[in-house]
Amino acid sequence: MAYTYFPGCCMHGFARHCQDSLYAVFNALGLELRELKDWNCCGATSYIAVDEYQAFTLAARNLALAEQAGLEVVAPCNACFMVLKKAQDYLARYSNLRERIEAALARGGLQYSGTVQVRHPLEIVIEKIGIKALREKVKRPLKGWNVAPYYGCLLTRPYTLRNGMTLEAFDQLIPALGANLVDFELKDRCCGGSLTGTIEEVGDRLVYILLHEAKRHNADVLVTVCPLCQLNVETHQKQFIRRDREDVNIPVPYFTQLIGLALGIPEKDLGLDRLLVPLDRVLEEHPAELRAAA
Amino acid sequence: MSPSFQPSVKYQKQLKRDLAAEILATPGGEKIYSCLQCGTCGGSCPLSGYMDFTPRQLIGMVREGFKQEVIESFSIWLCASCYECTVRCPAGIHVTDVMYALKRVAIREGIYPRRFPVPVLAKEFMRMLKSTGRTNEFWLAFKMLVKTTPLKLLTMWPLGLQMLRRGRLCLTFNRIPKPAGESLRQMLESVGERQ
Ligand code: SF4
Ligand code: SF4
């Protein structure tokens, strides 16, 4: 299966490790990613705070380019994923918006008829590979690891997932990799988004609540599906440890890094050394027990 | 200190209806007059504890013409776009879109404290996107800090160094190729600012 890959700016910047592991895992699972040619920034949640029509144009241009490529689009950042889906929904629902955006696209010789499917890589793994098949592919079960899932806001808000998929279905990924699933009620709570950089006191507070609760639930690892959540939750730990003397140290890998480890993909291909809070301690406490893949 | 009770009264003439009209014309904001004032939005908002007015109050104030109070409120900048309110609103109001629209009005009219990071970041984001077609989070954070709280740069460098060591600090701009970038710029120009 081949997909059009919409990396978004993060994956080419601070989230290189997420991208490395995404490619490695998709490759191992026989899923091909073809980067969208000439993609532009989706506009995230900032651009629309200045100009809404331009913001929708940004998303629509990517959709139009993807439509030409003719494949489903994989967007590994929750913000890109939601923004592209929202543009699709609003263009279909609001005709005056659509007319303006269509005219703008036409200036660049593009058109968009609304046929693109935007997917998150987690959806693809669960739907196309499936929990059962994934379990059978595991070579290095993450035995003894207590893993809490953290999905963030935009994966399921404002749009629900396709084909009746739920976060509870996604949770099953964790036991499939051989780890213990930590029941984490805050799994779709906000990480603060860009507030951690703008109104820091408040943004930090949201990150802190996540970390504190993950620790309280005895999680060894908090696994993320969004490079922005990943960065937020990872970079602020030191300061809580130093300032508040609370041990909130917890590794926050991107989900394909965990899948990759369990599949036995070499650590260097998964960008584990790029994590600010390394997985080393967990890896030492739970030495690998290799098992022949079924 | 004893509290002072100063009623603030606005009369019809002092109310401004243009804000409500603008929200009504915003995709997602067209149903504000169906708001039940139930408070579900504020109740589910992870930021409401830090807000001066909850989303419910803001919508009520927009409808009644309290433009100045709304645009000057801290709340609109605290919205983190989590969409909790939008998915829960029983009246189908896209509260998040209303919050975006309020930010747009405040930015357009320049109503925010000098050196306040949220609008500065949004504007830098837009500028960078227009010039390169993509964004670079390092330069974005750097420019925002220089324009808002330059002293913070002193406390941020350990994090920068850590990111650099792990190959996660990207100093070069990630541009889209020239012809595509030029056509993107034309599209953005032609769709224009809000009329
Ligand atoms: S949830 Fe909807 S109906 Fe209820 S107060 Fe908020 S905007 Fe109004
Ligand atoms: S989208 Fe904004 S207003 Fe709505 S719940 Fe989230 S932070 Fe609050």
Short mmCIF file of C-alpha atoms and ligand atoms in Angstrom, two decimals:
data_model
loop_
_atom_site.label_atom_id
_atom_site.label_comp_id
_atom_site.label_asym_id
_atom_site.label_seq_id
_atom_site.Cartn_x
_atom_site.Cartn_y
_atom_site.Cartn_z
CA MET A 1 0.00 0.00 0.00
CA ALA A 2 1.30 3.46 -0.87
CA TYR A 3 0.33 6.75 0.75
CA THR A 4 0.96 10.41 0.13
CA TYR A 5 3.02 11.63 3.05
CA PHE A 6 2.31 15.11 4.38
CA PRO A 7 5.16 15.63 6.83
CA GLY A 8 4.31 19.09 8.09
CA CYS A 9 7.02 21.44 9.31
CA CYS A 10 7.80 19.66 12.60
CA MET A 11 8.76 16.39 10.98
CA HIS A 12 11.42 18.19 8.95
CA GLY A 13 12.57 20.14 12.00
CA PHE A 14 12.61 19.23 15.67
CA ALA A 15 10.69 15.99 15.15
CA ARG A 16 13.21 14.25 12.90
CA HIS A 17 13.22 11.28 15.24
CA CYS A 18 9.47 10.88 14.85
CA GLN A 19 9.85 10.90 11.08
CA ASP A 20 12.76 8.43 11.11
CA SER A 21 10.76 5.96 13.16
CA LEU A 22 7.65 6.49 11.07
CA TYR A 23 9.50 5.63 7.87
CA ALA A 24 11.23 2.66 9.51
CA VAL A 25 8.00 1.19 10.84
CA PHE A 26 5.93 1.79 7.72
CA ASN A 27 8.71 0.24 5.69
CA ALA A 28 8.84 -2.82 7.94
CA LEU A 29 5.08 -3.19 7.66
CA GLY A 30 5.12 -2.98 3.88
CA LEU A 31 3.48 0.45 3.77
CA GLU A 32 5.03 3.00 1.45
CA LEU A 33 5.19 6.75 2.12
CA ARG A 34 5.67 9.16 -0.79
CA GLU A 35 6.28 12.70 0.34
CA LEU A 36 3.88 15.23 -1.17
CA LYS A 37 5.79 17.36 -3.65
CA ASP A 38 5.90 21.11 -2.91
CA TRP A 39 3.74 20.84 0.21
CA ASN A 40 3.34 23.99 2.29
CA CYS A 41 2.75 24.57 6.00
CA CYS A 42 -0.86 23.74 6.94
CA GLY A 43 -1.16 26.97 8.92
CA ALA A 44 -1.57 25.12 12.22
CA THR A 45 -3.59 27.00 14.82
CA SER A 46 -1.69 30.29 14.46
CA TYR A 47 -2.40 31.50 10.94
CA ILE A 48 -6.16 31.45 11.37
CA ALA A 49 -5.77 33.83 14.29
CA VAL A 50 -4.64 36.43 11.77
CA ASP A 51 -6.45 35.64 8.54
CA GLU A 52 -9.02 32.94 8.07
CA TYR A 53 -9.33 32.90 4.27
CA GLN A 54 -5.61 32.68 3.78
CA ALA A 55 -5.47 29.94 6.41
CA PHE A 56 -8.01 27.85 4.48
CA THR A 57 -6.09 28.52 1.27
CA LEU A 58 -2.96 27.02 2.81
CA ALA A 59 -4.73 23.81 3.73
CA ALA A 60 -6.63 23.67 0.44
CA ARG A 61 -3.47 23.96 -1.64
CA ASN A 62 -2.09 20.85 0.04
CA LEU A 63 -5.36 19.02 -0.51
CA ALA A 64 -5.36 20.01 -4.17
CA LEU A 65 -1.80 18.76 -4.65
CA ALA A 66 -2.66 15.54 -2.83
CA GLU A 67 -5.70 15.04 -5.00
CA GLN A 68 -3.48 15.04 -8.08
CA ALA A 69 -1.36 12.33 -6.49
CA GLY A 70 -4.52 10.29 -5.98
CA LEU A 71 -3.56 8.44 -2.79
CA GLU A 72 -4.73 8.67 0.82
CA VAL A 73 -2.82 11.29 2.76
CA VAL A 74 -0.91 10.38 5.91
CA ALA A 75 -0.43 13.30 8.31
CA PRO A 76 1.64 12.35 11.37
CA CYS A 77 1.07 15.59 13.31
CA ASN A 78 -2.30 16.01 15.03
CA ALA A 79 -2.46 19.68 14.07
CA CYS A 80 -1.85 19.05 10.36
CA PHE A 81 -4.25 16.12 10.49
CA MET A 82 -7.04 18.20 11.98
CA VAL A 83 -6.40 21.33 9.92
CA LEU A 84 -6.56 19.40 6.64
CA LYS A 85 -9.73 17.60 7.71
CA LYS A 86 -11.31 20.82 8.85
CA ALA A 87 -10.55 22.55 5.56
CA GLN A 88 -12.19 19.68 3.74
CA ASP A 89 -15.27 19.83 5.94
CA TYR A 90 -15.64 23.61 5.77
CA LEU A 91 -15.08 23.78 2.02
CA ALA A 92 -17.87 21.26 1.59
CA ARG A 93 -20.18 23.02 4.03
CA TYR A 94 -19.71 26.72 3.31
CA SER A 95 -20.21 27.63 -0.32
CA ASN A 96 -19.00 31.23 -0.08
CA LEU A 97 -15.80 30.04 1.56
CA ARG A 98 -15.41 27.40 -1.13
CA GLU A 99 -15.88 29.90 -3.95
CA ARG A 100 -13.20 32.20 -2.61
CA ILE A 101 -10.75 29.40 -2.00
CA GLU A 102 -11.39 27.84 -5.40
CA ALA A 103 -10.68 31.14 -7.06
CA ALA A 104 -7.42 31.46 -5.15
CA LEU A 105 -6.37 27.92 -6.05
CA ALA A 106 -7.17 28.60 -9.70
CA ARG A 107 -4.62 31.43 -9.64
CA GLY A 108 -2.01 28.76 -9.16
CA GLY A 109 -3.57 26.43 -11.71
CA LEU A 110 -4.97 24.14 -9.03
CA GLN A 111 -8.38 22.81 -8.23
CA TYR A 112 -9.81 20.69 -5.49
CA SER A 113 -12.92 18.58 -5.81
CA GLY A 114 -13.01 17.17 -2.28
CA THR A 115 -11.97 13.55 -2.76
CA VAL A 116 -8.86 13.30 -0.59
CA GLN A 117 -8.84 11.07 2.51
CA VAL A 118 -6.72 12.42 5.33
CA ARG A 119 -5.47 9.80 7.77
CA HIS A 120 -3.30 9.65 10.83
CA PRO A 121 -0.54 7.01 10.67
CA LEU A 122 -1.94 5.38 13.81
CA GLU A 123 -5.24 4.80 12.01
CA ILE A 124 -3.40 3.21 9.12
CA VAL A 125 -1.45 0.85 11.35
CA ILE A 126 -4.55 -0.26 13.25
CA GLU A 127 -6.76 -0.52 10.17
CA LYS A 128 -4.43 -1.87 7.51
CA ILE A 129 -2.20 -4.07 9.64
CA GLY A 130 -4.48 -4.77 12.58
CA ILE A 131 -3.78 -5.56 16.21
CA LYS A 132 -3.62 -9.30 15.69
CA ALA A 133 -1.15 -9.20 12.82
CA LEU A 134 0.94 -6.64 14.63
CA ARG A 135 1.13 -8.84 17.73
CA GLU A 136 2.42 -11.66 15.56
CA LYS A 137 5.16 -9.46 14.12
CA VAL A 138 6.55 -8.48 17.53
CA LYS A 139 10.09 -9.78 18.00
CA ARG A 140 11.03 -7.94 21.17
CA PRO A 141 7.95 -7.73 23.39
CA LEU A 142 8.00 -4.71 25.71
CA LYS A 143 7.44 -7.03 28.64
CA GLY A 144 6.95 -5.34 31.99
CA TRP A 145 6.71 -1.84 30.53
CA ASN A 146 3.85 0.23 31.91
CA VAL A 147 2.79 2.37 29.00
CA ALA A 148 0.19 5.15 29.19
CA PRO A 149 -1.28 6.32 25.88
CA TYR A 150 -1.48 10.05 25.25
CA TYR A 151 -3.34 11.12 22.12
CA GLY A 152 -3.82 14.84 22.71
CA CYS A 153 -6.68 16.93 21.43
CA LEU A 154 -6.89 17.03 17.71
CA LEU A 155 -6.85 13.36 16.76
CA THR A 156 -10.49 12.97 17.82
CA ARG A 157 -11.62 16.57 18.10
CA PRO A 158 -13.48 18.16 16.45
CA TYR A 159 -13.75 15.20 14.07
CA THR A 160 -14.33 11.63 15.12
CA LEU A 161 -12.21 8.95 13.53
CA ARG A 162 -13.32 7.06 10.49
CA ASN A 163 -14.81 3.59 10.31
CA GLY A 164 -15.99 3.66 13.91
CA MET A 165 -12.46 3.66 15.31
CA THR A 166 -12.06 4.90 18.86
CA LEU A 167 -9.21 5.74 21.19
CA GLU A 168 -10.04 2.56 23.10
CA ALA A 169 -9.32 0.60 19.94
CA PHE A 170 -6.01 2.43 19.63
CA ASP A 171 -5.19 1.56 23.25
CA GLN A 172 -4.97 -2.08 22.20
CA LEU A 173 -1.75 -1.26 20.39
CA ILE A 174 0.04 -1.21 23.75
CA PRO A 175 -0.77 -4.77 24.89
CA ALA A 176 -0.13 -5.92 21.31
CA LEU A 177 3.47 -4.76 21.72
CA GLY A 178 3.71 -6.83 24.90
CA ALA A 179 3.48 -3.90 27.33
CA ASN A 180 0.98 -3.24 30.13
CA LEU A 181 -1.68 -0.71 29.23
CA VAL A 182 -1.99 2.02 31.84
CA ASP A 183 -5.52 3.32 32.04
CA PHE A 184 -4.86 7.03 31.58
CA GLU A 185 -8.01 9.14 31.73
CA LEU A 186 -6.20 12.26 30.53
CA LYS A 187 -5.29 10.64 27.25
CA ASP A 188 -7.11 13.24 25.16
CA ARG A 189 -6.56 16.24 27.39
CA CYS A 190 -4.84 19.34 26.05
CA CYS A 191 -1.02 19.64 26.38
CA GLY A 192 -1.28 23.41 26.15
CA GLY A 193 -0.23 23.62 22.50
CA SER A 194 1.68 26.80 21.79
CA LEU A 195 0.77 28.27 25.19
CA THR A 196 3.90 26.64 26.62
CA GLY A 197 5.84 29.17 24.55
CA THR A 198 3.52 32.16 24.81
CA ILE A 199 1.67 32.21 28.13
CA GLU A 200 4.16 29.91 29.71
CA GLU A 201 2.87 29.82 33.27
CA VAL A 202 -0.45 28.48 32.07
CA GLY A 203 0.92 26.20 29.35
CA ASP A 204 3.35 24.61 31.79
CA ARG A 205 0.55 23.93 34.17
CA LEU A 206 -1.27 21.83 31.58
CA VAL A 207 1.88 19.84 30.86
CA TYR A 208 2.47 19.36 34.57
CA ILE A 209 -0.99 17.88 35.12
CA LEU A 210 -0.32 15.27 32.43
CA LEU A 211 3.06 14.33 33.86
CA HIS A 212 1.84 14.23 37.43
CA GLU A 213 -1.08 12.00 36.55
CA ALA A 214 1.04 9.70 34.40
CA LYS A 215 3.40 9.25 37.34
CA ARG A 216 0.54 8.71 39.76
CA HIS A 217 -0.64 5.88 37.53
CA ASN A 218 2.86 4.34 37.67
CA ALA A 219 3.50 4.74 33.98
CA ASP A 220 7.09 4.13 32.85
CA VAL A 221 6.42 5.62 29.46
CA LEU A 222 3.91 8.09 28.05
CA VAL A 223 3.49 7.34 24.39
CA THR A 224 2.43 10.16 22.04
CA VAL A 225 1.03 10.34 18.53
CA CYS A 226 1.76 14.01 17.81
CA PRO A 227 5.18 15.66 17.46
CA LEU A 228 3.91 18.84 19.14
CA CYS A 229 2.59 17.00 22.19
CA GLN A 230 5.81 15.02 22.20
CA LEU A 231 7.91 18.17 22.34
CA ASN A 232 5.74 19.93 24.91
CA VAL A 233 5.57 17.06 27.33
CA GLU A 234 9.26 16.27 26.96
CA THR A 235 10.94 19.68 27.18
CA HIS A 236 9.26 20.89 30.34
CA GLN A 237 10.10 18.01 32.66
CA LYS A 238 13.49 19.31 33.78
CA GLN A 239 12.04 22.52 35.05
CA PHE A 240 9.41 20.82 37.22
CA ILE A 241 12.05 18.53 38.60
CA ARG A 242 14.34 21.44 39.40
CA ARG A 243 11.81 24.02 40.52
CA ASP A 244 9.17 21.95 42.25
CA ARG A 245 11.39 19.04 43.23
CA GLU A 246 8.87 16.59 41.94
CA ASP A 247 10.03 13.58 40.03
CA VAL A 248 8.00 13.83 36.86
CA ASN A 249 10.71 12.28 34.74
CA ILE A 250 9.07 10.07 32.14
CA PRO A 251 10.13 9.27 28.58
CA VAL A 252 7.66 10.40 25.91
CA PRO A 253 8.45 8.55 22.69
CA TYR A 254 6.45 8.91 19.49
CA PHE A 255 4.31 5.84 18.92
CA THR A 256 6.27 4.51 15.94
CA GLN A 257 9.40 4.51 18.08
CA LEU A 258 7.73 2.01 20.42
CA ILE A 259 6.31 -0.08 17.60
CA GLY A 260 9.74 -0.08 15.97
CA LEU A 261 11.44 -1.28 19.14
CA ALA A 262 8.93 -4.10 19.51
CA LEU A 263 9.37 -5.10 15.89
CA GLY A 264 13.09 -5.40 16.50
CA ILE A 265 14.10 -2.48 14.26
CA PRO A 266 17.60 -1.23 15.22
CA GLU A 267 17.45 1.64 17.73
CA LYS A 268 19.51 3.94 15.54
CA ASP A 269 16.86 3.78 12.81
CA LEU A 270 14.21 4.87 15.30
CA GLY A 271 15.91 8.06 16.47
CA LEU A 272 15.81 6.97 20.11
CA ASP A 273 19.04 8.87 20.77
CA ARG A 274 17.27 12.09 19.82
CA LEU A 275 14.79 11.95 22.70
CA LEU A 276 15.47 14.54 25.40
CA VAL A 277 14.23 12.11 28.04
CA PRO A 278 15.85 8.87 26.95
CA LEU A 279 14.28 5.44 27.19
CA ASP A 280 17.51 4.05 28.67
CA ARG A 281 16.23 3.52 32.19
CA VAL A 282 13.21 1.56 31.01
CA LEU A 283 15.35 -0.44 28.61
CA GLU A 284 17.76 -1.34 31.40
CA GLU A 285 15.05 -2.31 33.83
CA HIS A 286 13.39 -4.54 31.29
CA PRO A 287 16.09 -6.25 29.25
CA ALA A 288 15.06 -7.51 25.87
CA GLU A 289 13.62 -10.99 25.65
CA LEU A 290 13.76 -11.75 22.00
CA ARG A 291 11.23 -14.02 20.50
CA ALA A 292 11.00 -15.47 17.06
CA ALA A 293 8.30 -13.73 15.11
CA ALA A 294 5.41 -16.00 14.29
CA MET B 1 -8.81 45.54 51.99
CA SER B 2 -12.55 45.86 51.67
CA PRO B 3 -14.10 45.27 48.26
CA SER B 4 -15.51 48.15 46.31
CA PHE B 5 -18.79 47.64 44.54
CA GLN B 6 -18.80 49.79 41.44
CA PRO B 7 -21.61 48.91 39.05
CA SER B 8 -20.58 49.41 35.44
CA VAL B 9 -23.58 50.21 33.30
CA LYS B 10 -23.67 50.47 29.53
CA TYR B 11 -26.55 52.06 27.70
CA GLN B 12 -27.83 51.06 24.28
CA LYS B 13 -25.89 53.75 22.49
CA GLN B 14 -22.59 52.57 23.91
CA LEU B 15 -23.06 49.00 22.73
CA LYS B 16 -21.37 47.92 19.50
CA ARG B 17 -23.17 45.41 17.29
CA ASP B 18 -20.54 45.12 14.57
CA LEU B 19 -18.68 42.37 16.42
CA ALA B 20 -21.76 40.13 16.52
CA ALA B 21 -22.23 40.71 12.78
CA GLU B 22 -18.66 39.67 12.10
CA ILE B 23 -18.97 36.51 14.21
CA LEU B 24 -22.21 35.61 12.44
CA ALA B 25 -20.38 35.82 9.12
CA THR B 26 -17.61 33.51 10.34
CA PRO B 27 -17.84 29.83 9.39
CA GLY B 28 -18.67 28.13 12.68
CA GLY B 29 -20.00 31.26 14.36
CA GLU B 30 -23.29 31.58 12.52
CA LYS B 31 -25.35 30.09 15.35
CA ILE B 32 -24.34 32.32 18.25
CA TYR B 33 -27.93 33.45 18.66
CA SER B 34 -28.91 29.86 19.42
CA CYS B 35 -26.54 29.77 22.38
CA LEU B 36 -28.41 28.47 25.42
CA GLN B 37 -25.92 30.01 27.83
CA CYS B 38 -25.63 26.53 29.31
CA GLY B 39 -21.95 26.87 30.16
CA THR B 40 -20.93 23.50 28.73
CA CYS B 41 -18.15 25.21 26.78
CA GLY B 42 -16.57 26.82 29.83
CA GLY B 43 -17.18 23.71 31.89
CA SER B 44 -15.19 21.58 29.49
CA CYS B 45 -12.49 24.16 28.75
CA PRO B 46 -9.14 23.21 30.33
CA LEU B 47 -8.17 26.88 30.34
CA SER B 48 -11.33 28.40 31.81
CA GLY B 49 -9.83 28.49 35.30
CA TYR B 50 -7.34 31.09 34.06
CA MET B 51 -9.82 33.14 32.04
CA ASP B 52 -11.38 36.42 33.06
CA PHE B 53 -14.55 35.60 31.11
CA THR B 54 -15.55 32.04 30.25
CA PRO B 55 -16.38 31.20 26.62
CA ARG B 56 -20.07 31.23 27.55
CA GLN B 57 -19.77 34.76 28.91
CA LEU B 58 -17.85 35.92 25.86
CA ILE B 59 -20.58 34.66 23.55
CA GLY B 60 -23.25 36.36 25.63
CA MET B 61 -21.26 39.60 25.61
CA VAL B 62 -20.66 39.44 21.86
CA ARG B 63 -24.38 39.08 21.28
CA GLU B 64 -25.25 41.96 23.55
CA GLY B 65 -22.70 44.31 22.04
CA PHE B 66 -20.02 44.46 24.74
CA LYS B 67 -17.33 44.58 22.11
CA GLN B 68 -14.68 46.40 24.05
CA GLU B 69 -14.87 44.09 27.07
CA VAL B 70 -14.64 41.05 24.82
CA ILE B 71 -11.73 42.26 22.73
CA GLU B 72 -9.81 43.42 25.76
CA SER B 73 -10.27 40.17 27.63
CA PHE B 74 -7.39 37.85 28.47
CA SER B 75 -9.55 34.81 27.70
CA ILE B 76 -9.33 35.07 23.93
CA TRP B 77 -5.54 34.61 24.06
CA LEU B 78 -5.75 31.64 26.40
CA CYS B 79 -7.71 29.50 23.98
CA ALA B 80 -5.37 26.66 23.00
CA SER B 81 -7.60 25.31 20.18
CA CYS B 82 -8.36 22.07 21.98
CA TYR B 83 -11.91 21.88 20.54
CA GLU B 84 -13.43 20.51 23.77
CA CYS B 85 -16.08 23.24 23.70
CA THR B 86 -16.85 22.78 20.02
CA VAL B 87 -17.55 19.06 20.25
CA ARG B 88 -19.71 19.46 23.35
CA CYS B 89 -21.79 22.54 22.54
CA PRO B 90 -25.43 21.39 22.35
CA ALA B 91 -26.29 24.28 20.04
CA GLY B 92 -23.72 23.38 17.38
CA ILE B 93 -21.69 26.53 17.89
CA HIS B 94 -18.05 26.13 16.93
CA VAL B 95 -16.78 28.00 19.95
CA THR B 96 -13.15 27.49 18.90
CA ASP B 97 -13.85 29.32 15.64
CA VAL B 98 -15.49 32.12 17.60
CA MET B 99 -12.32 32.37 19.70
CA TYR B 100 -10.17 32.53 16.53
CA ALA B 101 -12.42 35.26 15.17
CA LEU B 102 -12.07 37.28 18.38
CA LYS B 103 -8.29 36.97 18.17
CA ARG B 104 -8.43 38.19 14.58
CA VAL B 105 -10.41 41.26 15.53
CA ALA B 106 -8.07 42.07 18.42
CA ILE B 107 -5.00 41.63 16.21
CA ARG B 108 -6.51 43.68 13.40
CA GLU B 109 -7.39 46.50 15.77
CA GLY B 110 -4.11 46.19 17.65
CA ILE B 111 -5.79 45.67 21.01
CA TYR B 112 -3.31 43.77 23.14
CA PRO B 113 -0.48 44.69 25.48
CA ARG B 114 2.78 45.61 23.82
CA ARG B 115 5.16 42.67 23.59
CA PHE B 116 2.36 40.22 24.28
CA PRO B 117 3.56 36.87 22.89
CA VAL B 118 0.38 35.32 21.40
CA PRO B 119 -0.29 37.91 18.66
CA VAL B 120 3.44 38.39 18.09
CA LEU B 121 3.85 34.67 17.47
CA ALA B 122 0.82 34.55 15.18
CA LYS B 123 2.12 37.44 13.09
CA GLU B 124 5.65 36.07 12.87
CA PHE B 125 4.20 32.72 11.89
CA MET B 126 2.31 34.35 9.07
CA ARG B 127 5.30 36.36 7.90
CA MET B 128 7.58 33.34 7.80
CA LEU B 129 5.02 31.23 6.01
CA LYS B 130 4.51 33.89 3.38
CA SER B 131 8.21 34.13 2.71
CA THR B 132 9.23 30.45 2.75
CA GLY B 133 5.98 28.51 2.47
CA ARG B 134 6.90 26.54 5.56
CA THR B 135 7.78 27.34 9.14
CA ASN B 136 10.90 26.76 11.17
CA GLU B 137 10.08 26.43 14.85
CA PHE B 138 13.52 27.45 16.04
CA TRP B 139 13.53 30.79 14.23
CA LEU B 140 9.90 31.31 15.09
CA ALA B 141 10.56 30.90 18.81
CA PHE B 142 13.68 33.02 18.51
CA LYS B 143 11.92 35.89 16.76
CA MET B 144 9.01 35.77 19.16
CA LEU B 145 11.32 35.91 22.18
CA VAL B 146 13.37 38.77 20.74
CA LYS B 147 10.20 40.77 20.22
CA THR B 148 8.56 39.92 23.54
CA THR B 149 10.86 38.78 26.32
CA PRO B 150 14.45 38.91 25.04
CA LEU B 151 15.80 38.15 28.50
CA LYS B 152 14.25 34.72 28.31
CA LEU B 153 16.75 33.85 25.61
CA LEU B 154 19.29 33.67 28.42
CA THR B 155 17.34 31.00 30.22
CA MET B 156 16.43 29.12 27.07
CA TRP B 157 19.90 28.31 25.79
CA PRO B 158 20.36 25.05 27.77
CA LEU B 159 17.30 23.66 26.02
CA GLY B 160 18.58 24.95 22.68
CA LEU B 161 21.90 23.26 23.28
CA GLN B 162 20.24 19.97 24.16
CA MET B 163 18.16 20.11 21.00
CA LEU B 164 21.25 20.97 18.97
CA ARG B 165 23.19 18.03 20.38
CA ARG B 166 20.41 15.68 19.43
CA GLY B 167 20.21 17.03 15.92
CA ARG B 168 16.79 18.50 16.50
CA LEU B 169 17.62 22.14 16.07
CA CYS B 170 17.22 23.05 12.46
CA LEU B 171 18.91 26.36 11.63
CA THR B 172 18.21 26.44 7.93
CA PHE B 173 14.86 27.43 6.57
CA ASN B 174 12.85 24.70 4.97
CA ARG B 175 11.63 26.46 1.81
CA ILE B 176 9.31 25.12 -0.80
CA PRO B 177 10.88 25.27 -4.26
CA LYS B 178 10.76 28.68 -5.94
CA PRO B 179 8.03 28.36 -8.59
CA ALA B 180 5.68 26.63 -6.15
CA GLY B 181 6.48 29.21 -3.50
CA GLU B 182 5.73 32.03 -5.90
CA SER B 183 2.40 30.53 -6.85
CA LEU B 184 1.50 30.02 -3.18
CA ARG B 185 2.20 33.70 -2.53
CA GLN B 186 -0.07 34.68 -5.39
CA MET B 187 -2.86 32.51 -4.06
CA LEU B 188 -2.58 34.04 -0.60
CA GLU B 189 -2.63 37.52 -2.06
CA SER B 190 -5.57 36.85 -4.29
CA VAL B 191 -7.75 35.40 -1.54
CA GLY B 192 -7.08 38.66 0.17
CA GLU B 193 -7.58 40.09 3.57
CA ARG B 194 -11.08 40.00 4.98
CA GLN B 195 -13.37 42.38 3.19
S1 SF4 C 1 -21.84 25.20 25.11
FE1 SF4 C 1 -22.76 26.22 23.32
S2 SF4 C 1 -24.87 26.67 23.96
FE2 SF4 C 1 -23.71 26.22 25.85
S3 SF4 C 1 -23.00 28.23 26.56
FE3 SF4 C 1 -21.37 27.40 25.30
S4 SF4 C 1 -21.75 28.20 23.24
FE4 SF4 C 1 -23.63 28.49 24.41
S1 SF4 C 2 -10.99 25.36 22.16
FE1 SF4 C 2 -10.37 27.11 23.40
S2 SF4 C 2 -12.23 27.85 24.40
FE2 SF4 C 2 -12.67 25.82 23.59
S3 SF4 C 2 -12.32 24.43 25.31
FE3 SF4 C 2 -10.40 24.53 24.16
S4 SF4 C 2 -9.19 26.18 25.08
FE4 SF4 C 2 -11.32 26.39 25.81
#
